[in-house]
Short mmCIF file of N, CA and C in Angstrom, two decimals:
data_model
loop_
_atom_site.label_atom_id
_atom_site.label_comp_id
_atom_site.label_asym_id
_atom_site.label_seq_id
_atom_site.Cartn_x
_atom_site.Cartn_y
_atom_site.Cartn_z
N MET R 1 38.73 -32.57 -59.31
CA MET R 1 37.39 -32.65 -58.53
C MET R 1 36.27 -33.27 -59.60
N ALA R 2 34.96 -33.23 -58.86
CA ALA R 2 34.03 -34.00 -59.47
C ALA R 2 32.98 -33.00 -60.24
N LEU R 3 32.42 -33.63 -61.26
CA LEU R 3 31.33 -32.91 -61.82
C LEU R 3 30.11 -33.02 -61.05
N VAL R 4 29.39 -31.91 -60.49
CA VAL R 4 28.30 -31.90 -59.53
C VAL R 4 27.11 -31.19 -60.26
N LEU R 5 25.91 -31.80 -60.06
CA LEU R 5 24.67 -31.27 -60.59
C LEU R 5 23.90 -30.98 -59.15
N ALA R 6 23.00 -29.99 -59.33
CA ALA R 6 22.14 -29.82 -58.02
C ALA R 6 20.93 -29.14 -58.82
N ASP R 7 19.80 -29.30 -58.07
CA ASP R 7 18.42 -28.62 -58.42
C ASP R 7 18.38 -27.00 -58.08
N ARG R 8 17.75 -26.26 -59.03
CA ARG R 8 17.14 -25.11 -58.69
C ARG R 8 18.32 -24.07 -58.15
N VAL R 9 19.56 -24.11 -58.94
CA VAL R 9 20.49 -23.15 -58.84
C VAL R 9 20.41 -22.11 -59.57
N LEU R 10 20.24 -20.80 -59.19
CA LEU R 10 20.13 -19.74 -59.99
C LEU R 10 20.54 -18.43 -59.21
N GLU R 11 21.55 -17.62 -59.78
CA GLU R 11 22.02 -16.54 -59.21
C GLU R 11 22.29 -15.31 -60.20
N THR R 12 22.49 -14.17 -59.79
CA THR R 12 22.69 -13.05 -60.75
C THR R 12 24.38 -12.78 -60.84
N THR R 13 24.62 -12.43 -61.81
CA THR R 13 26.12 -12.23 -61.96
C THR R 13 26.36 -10.80 -62.97
N PRO R 14 27.37 -9.82 -62.52
CA PRO R 14 27.60 -8.81 -63.19
C PRO R 14 28.62 -8.90 -64.23
N VAL R 15 29.00 -10.25 -64.71
CA VAL R 15 30.14 -10.65 -65.47
C VAL R 15 30.17 -9.67 -66.86
N MET R 16 31.44 -9.25 -66.99
CA MET R 16 31.61 -8.48 -68.12
C MET R 16 32.77 -8.95 -69.02
N GLY R 17 32.70 -8.61 -70.16
CA GLY R 17 33.87 -9.08 -71.07
C GLY R 17 33.84 -10.66 -71.17
N LEU R 18 35.11 -11.11 -71.13
CA LEU R 18 35.44 -12.49 -71.09
C LEU R 18 35.83 -13.05 -69.72
N ASN R 19 35.48 -12.13 -68.63
CA ASN R 19 35.95 -12.64 -67.44
C ASN R 19 35.12 -13.74 -66.88
N ASP R 20 35.64 -14.35 -65.66
CA ASP R 20 34.80 -15.44 -64.99
C ASP R 20 33.55 -14.64 -64.55
N ALA R 21 32.58 -15.45 -63.96
CA ALA R 21 31.26 -14.84 -63.54
C ALA R 21 31.20 -14.86 -62.03
N ASN R 22 31.41 -13.60 -61.42
CA ASN R 22 31.31 -13.34 -60.14
C ASN R 22 29.92 -13.57 -59.71
N LEU R 23 29.53 -14.08 -58.60
CA LEU R 23 28.25 -14.54 -58.14
C LEU R 23 27.53 -13.45 -57.25
N SER R 24 26.51 -13.02 -57.42
CA SER R 24 25.79 -11.81 -56.57
C SER R 24 24.79 -12.41 -55.49
N GLY R 25 24.62 -13.77 -55.52
CA GLY R 25 23.74 -14.30 -54.61
C GLY R 25 22.56 -15.01 -55.30
N ALA R 26 21.98 -15.96 -54.53
CA ALA R 26 20.82 -16.76 -55.16
C ALA R 26 19.60 -15.77 -55.28
N GLN R 27 18.80 -16.18 -56.27
CA GLN R 27 17.64 -15.51 -56.55
C GLN R 27 16.49 -16.04 -55.62
N THR R 28 15.58 -15.40 -55.21
CA THR R 28 14.35 -15.90 -54.37
C THR R 28 13.96 -17.27 -54.78
N ASN R 29 13.98 -18.27 -53.77
CA ASN R 29 13.47 -19.64 -53.81
C ASN R 29 14.46 -20.53 -54.52
N TYR R 30 15.71 -20.04 -54.81
CA TYR R 30 16.75 -20.90 -55.53
C TYR R 30 17.94 -20.94 -54.57
N GLN R 31 18.74 -21.95 -55.01
CA GLN R 31 20.16 -22.16 -54.14
C GLN R 31 21.16 -21.39 -54.89
N PRO R 32 22.36 -21.21 -54.14
CA PRO R 32 23.56 -20.72 -54.61
C PRO R 32 24.42 -21.67 -55.34
N PHE R 33 25.36 -21.24 -56.11
CA PHE R 33 26.30 -22.32 -56.73
C PHE R 33 27.09 -23.09 -55.58
N SER R 34 27.16 -22.21 -54.51
CA SER R 34 28.17 -22.91 -53.46
C SER R 34 27.54 -24.33 -53.07
N VAL R 35 26.33 -24.79 -53.47
CA VAL R 35 25.90 -26.07 -53.10
C VAL R 35 26.73 -27.05 -53.77
N ILE R 36 27.51 -26.68 -54.80
CA ILE R 36 28.20 -27.81 -55.46
C ILE R 36 29.55 -28.02 -54.95
N GLY R 37 30.04 -26.95 -53.99
CA GLY R 37 31.39 -27.15 -53.50
C GLY R 37 32.49 -26.69 -54.12
N GLY R 38 33.30 -25.92 -53.24
CA GLY R 38 34.37 -25.41 -53.97
C GLY R 38 35.25 -26.53 -54.83
N GLY R 39 35.85 -26.12 -55.90
CA GLY R 39 36.68 -26.81 -56.73
C GLY R 39 36.09 -27.91 -57.67
N ASN R 40 34.59 -28.08 -57.38
CA ASN R 40 33.79 -28.98 -58.28
C ASN R 40 33.57 -28.15 -59.61
N THR R 41 33.29 -29.04 -60.74
CA THR R 41 32.91 -28.33 -61.93
C THR R 41 31.40 -28.65 -62.02
N THR R 42 30.88 -27.78 -62.97
CA THR R 42 29.40 -28.03 -63.14
C THR R 42 28.92 -27.26 -64.60
N TYR R 43 27.96 -27.51 -64.99
CA TYR R 43 27.42 -27.12 -66.25
C TYR R 43 26.60 -25.58 -65.78
N TYR R 44 26.80 -24.64 -66.59
CA TYR R 44 26.41 -23.24 -66.29
C TYR R 44 25.76 -22.69 -67.61
N THR R 45 24.64 -21.77 -67.39
CA THR R 45 24.18 -21.10 -68.63
C THR R 45 24.25 -19.62 -68.08
N ILE R 46 24.69 -18.78 -68.75
CA ILE R 46 24.53 -17.36 -68.57
C ILE R 46 23.71 -16.66 -69.53
N VAL R 47 22.60 -15.87 -69.25
CA VAL R 47 21.86 -15.24 -70.05
C VAL R 47 21.72 -13.66 -69.91
N ASP R 48 22.04 -12.90 -70.89
CA ASP R 48 21.82 -11.49 -70.76
C ASP R 48 20.48 -11.17 -71.53
N ASN R 49 19.42 -10.87 -71.01
CA ASN R 49 18.17 -10.78 -71.50
C ASN R 49 18.20 -9.24 -72.36
N THR R 50 18.87 -8.24 -71.81
CA THR R 50 19.00 -7.18 -72.27
C THR R 50 19.47 -7.00 -73.74
N ASN R 51 20.54 -7.82 -73.93
CA ASN R 51 21.50 -7.74 -75.19
C ASN R 51 21.10 -9.11 -76.08
N ASN R 52 20.33 -9.93 -75.57
CA ASN R 52 19.84 -11.21 -76.27
C ASN R 52 21.19 -12.06 -76.49
N GLU R 53 22.07 -12.24 -75.44
CA GLU R 53 23.26 -13.03 -75.48
C GLU R 53 23.09 -14.08 -74.51
N TRP R 54 23.82 -15.33 -74.74
CA TRP R 54 23.87 -16.39 -73.82
C TRP R 54 25.12 -17.35 -74.04
N GLU R 55 25.40 -17.96 -73.19
CA GLU R 55 26.40 -18.93 -73.11
C GLU R 55 26.23 -20.12 -72.26
N VAL R 56 26.34 -21.36 -72.95
CA VAL R 56 26.39 -22.58 -72.20
C VAL R 56 27.59 -23.37 -71.96
N GLY R 57 28.16 -23.61 -70.80
CA GLY R 57 29.40 -24.25 -70.74
C GLY R 57 29.60 -24.94 -69.28
N ILE R 58 30.94 -25.38 -69.26
CA ILE R 58 31.36 -25.98 -68.08
C ILE R 58 32.26 -25.24 -67.45
N GLY R 59 32.01 -24.86 -66.01
CA GLY R 59 32.76 -24.11 -65.24
C GLY R 59 33.21 -24.82 -63.88
N THR R 60 33.99 -24.14 -63.20
CA THR R 60 34.54 -24.45 -61.88
C THR R 60 33.81 -23.60 -60.68
N TYR R 61 33.35 -24.03 -59.77
CA TYR R 61 33.03 -23.16 -58.75
C TYR R 61 34.27 -22.77 -57.81
N VAL R 62 34.62 -21.64 -57.74
CA VAL R 62 35.71 -21.14 -56.87
C VAL R 62 35.23 -20.52 -55.51
N LEU R 63 35.31 -21.10 -54.45
CA LEU R 63 34.97 -20.80 -53.19
C LEU R 63 35.42 -19.43 -52.78
N ALA R 64 36.80 -19.27 -52.91
CA ALA R 64 37.63 -18.00 -52.58
C ALA R 64 37.29 -17.17 -53.64
N GLY R 65 36.37 -16.13 -53.65
CA GLY R 65 36.17 -15.31 -54.65
C GLY R 65 34.68 -15.43 -55.04
N ASN R 66 34.07 -16.65 -54.87
CA ASN R 66 32.54 -16.78 -55.04
C ASN R 66 32.31 -16.53 -56.64
N TYR R 67 32.99 -17.35 -57.40
CA TYR R 67 32.77 -17.12 -58.82
C TYR R 67 32.65 -18.57 -59.42
N ILE R 68 32.20 -18.55 -60.74
CA ILE R 68 32.36 -19.63 -61.63
C ILE R 68 33.13 -19.28 -62.91
N SER R 69 34.17 -20.12 -62.93
CA SER R 69 35.24 -20.00 -64.22
C SER R 69 34.37 -20.49 -65.24
N ARG R 70 34.60 -19.73 -66.44
CA ARG R 70 34.09 -20.06 -67.69
C ARG R 70 35.17 -21.00 -68.47
N ASP R 71 35.17 -22.25 -68.28
CA ASP R 71 36.42 -22.92 -68.60
C ASP R 71 36.09 -23.72 -70.06
N THR R 72 34.90 -24.13 -70.28
CA THR R 72 34.72 -24.68 -71.79
C THR R 72 33.35 -24.25 -72.12
N VAL R 73 33.33 -23.67 -73.32
CA VAL R 73 31.81 -23.30 -73.79
C VAL R 73 31.41 -24.35 -74.64
N LEU R 74 30.26 -24.72 -74.52
CA LEU R 74 29.49 -25.89 -75.34
C LEU R 74 28.73 -25.27 -76.42
N SER R 75 28.04 -24.17 -76.19
CA SER R 75 27.11 -23.35 -77.01
C SER R 75 27.03 -22.04 -76.73
N SER R 76 26.74 -21.11 -77.67
CA SER R 76 26.59 -19.73 -77.21
C SER R 76 25.90 -18.94 -78.43
N SER R 77 25.44 -17.69 -78.30
CA SER R 77 24.97 -16.84 -79.17
C SER R 77 26.09 -16.20 -79.97
N ASN R 78 27.46 -16.59 -79.69
CA ASN R 78 28.42 -16.02 -80.41
C ASN R 78 29.17 -17.24 -81.16
N GLY R 79 28.16 -17.99 -81.95
CA GLY R 79 28.65 -19.04 -82.56
C GLY R 79 29.56 -20.29 -81.94
N GLY R 80 29.27 -20.38 -80.80
CA GLY R 80 29.90 -21.39 -79.82
C GLY R 80 31.11 -20.97 -79.21
N ALA R 81 31.67 -19.62 -79.34
CA ALA R 81 32.52 -19.21 -78.68
C ALA R 81 32.19 -18.44 -77.44
N LYS R 82 33.18 -18.11 -76.57
CA LYS R 82 32.92 -17.40 -75.26
C LYS R 82 32.26 -16.00 -75.76
N VAL R 83 31.23 -15.56 -74.98
CA VAL R 83 30.60 -14.38 -75.27
C VAL R 83 31.28 -13.19 -74.40
N TYR R 84 31.49 -12.23 -75.28
CA TYR R 84 31.99 -10.97 -74.64
C TYR R 84 30.73 -10.11 -73.90
N PHE R 85 30.53 -10.32 -72.76
CA PHE R 85 29.36 -9.72 -72.10
C PHE R 85 29.51 -8.18 -71.94
N GLY R 86 28.42 -7.43 -72.01
CA GLY R 86 28.35 -5.93 -71.76
C GLY R 86 28.09 -5.61 -70.12
N SER R 87 27.92 -4.61 -69.74
CA SER R 87 27.55 -4.24 -68.40
C SER R 87 26.30 -4.48 -68.16
N GLY R 88 25.98 -4.69 -66.72
CA GLY R 88 24.63 -4.99 -66.46
C GLY R 88 24.55 -6.53 -65.71
N ASP R 89 23.43 -6.80 -64.90
CA ASP R 89 23.36 -7.92 -64.30
C ASP R 89 22.77 -9.04 -65.39
N LYS R 90 23.10 -10.18 -65.22
CA LYS R 90 22.81 -11.15 -66.07
C LYS R 90 22.33 -12.56 -65.09
N ASP R 91 21.48 -13.31 -65.64
CA ASP R 91 21.12 -14.62 -64.94
C ASP R 91 22.12 -15.69 -65.21
N ILE R 92 22.64 -16.21 -64.23
CA ILE R 92 23.53 -17.58 -64.40
C ILE R 92 22.83 -18.65 -63.57
N PHE R 93 22.67 -19.81 -64.28
CA PHE R 93 22.09 -20.97 -63.62
C PHE R 93 22.64 -22.21 -63.91
N LEU R 94 22.53 -23.27 -63.03
CA LEU R 94 22.93 -24.64 -63.43
C LEU R 94 22.05 -25.36 -64.31
N ASP R 95 22.71 -25.86 -65.38
CA ASP R 95 21.78 -26.49 -66.56
C ASP R 95 22.54 -27.75 -66.89
N LEU R 96 21.64 -28.62 -67.49
CA LEU R 96 22.22 -29.67 -68.09
C LEU R 96 22.14 -29.58 -69.53
N PRO R 97 23.16 -29.47 -70.24
CA PRO R 97 23.01 -29.13 -71.68
C PRO R 97 22.48 -30.45 -72.28
N SER R 98 21.80 -30.08 -73.42
CA SER R 98 21.12 -31.27 -74.30
C SER R 98 22.30 -32.11 -74.85
N GLU R 99 23.32 -31.53 -75.34
CA GLU R 99 24.45 -32.25 -75.85
C GLU R 99 25.09 -33.30 -75.10
N GLU R 100 24.89 -33.04 -73.67
CA GLU R 100 25.56 -33.85 -72.77
C GLU R 100 24.67 -35.09 -72.19
N VAL R 101 23.46 -35.11 -72.65
CA VAL R 101 22.46 -36.25 -72.39
C VAL R 101 22.32 -37.13 -73.61
N LEU R 102 22.66 -38.45 -73.20
CA LEU R 102 22.56 -39.46 -74.07
C LEU R 102 21.30 -40.07 -74.07
N LEU R 103 20.42 -40.08 -75.02
CA LEU R 103 18.98 -40.73 -75.08
C LEU R 103 19.12 -42.14 -75.76
N SER R 104 18.45 -42.98 -75.30
CA SER R 104 18.28 -44.38 -75.69
C SER R 104 17.23 -44.32 -76.73
N ALA R 105 17.56 -44.85 -77.88
CA ALA R 105 16.71 -44.99 -78.94
C ALA R 105 15.90 -46.40 -78.88
N GLY R 106 14.76 -46.06 -78.27
CA GLY R 106 14.02 -47.39 -77.96
C GLY R 106 12.78 -47.60 -78.53
#
């Protein structure tokens, strides 16, 4: 499938451990991840503000089950490895990671 980006995508997730991120619905004034379409990949950021943990990666939106798979970690608070998240809600949003943007030196 395709790599898809969209604006203002933000949901909550109860993701725990190294599991994929189940989605709990869009936050007020934001879109859900479903806007990228089932089977498409996208960039994601998960932030656990309670435990000061975060993960930026590439995942696939899975329509059946409504979750983002955590396929490739690009950076994280765990030294660039997948974060083992504790219990509680976290924010998950569509992000364009800085390492994926090529800037022209002009």
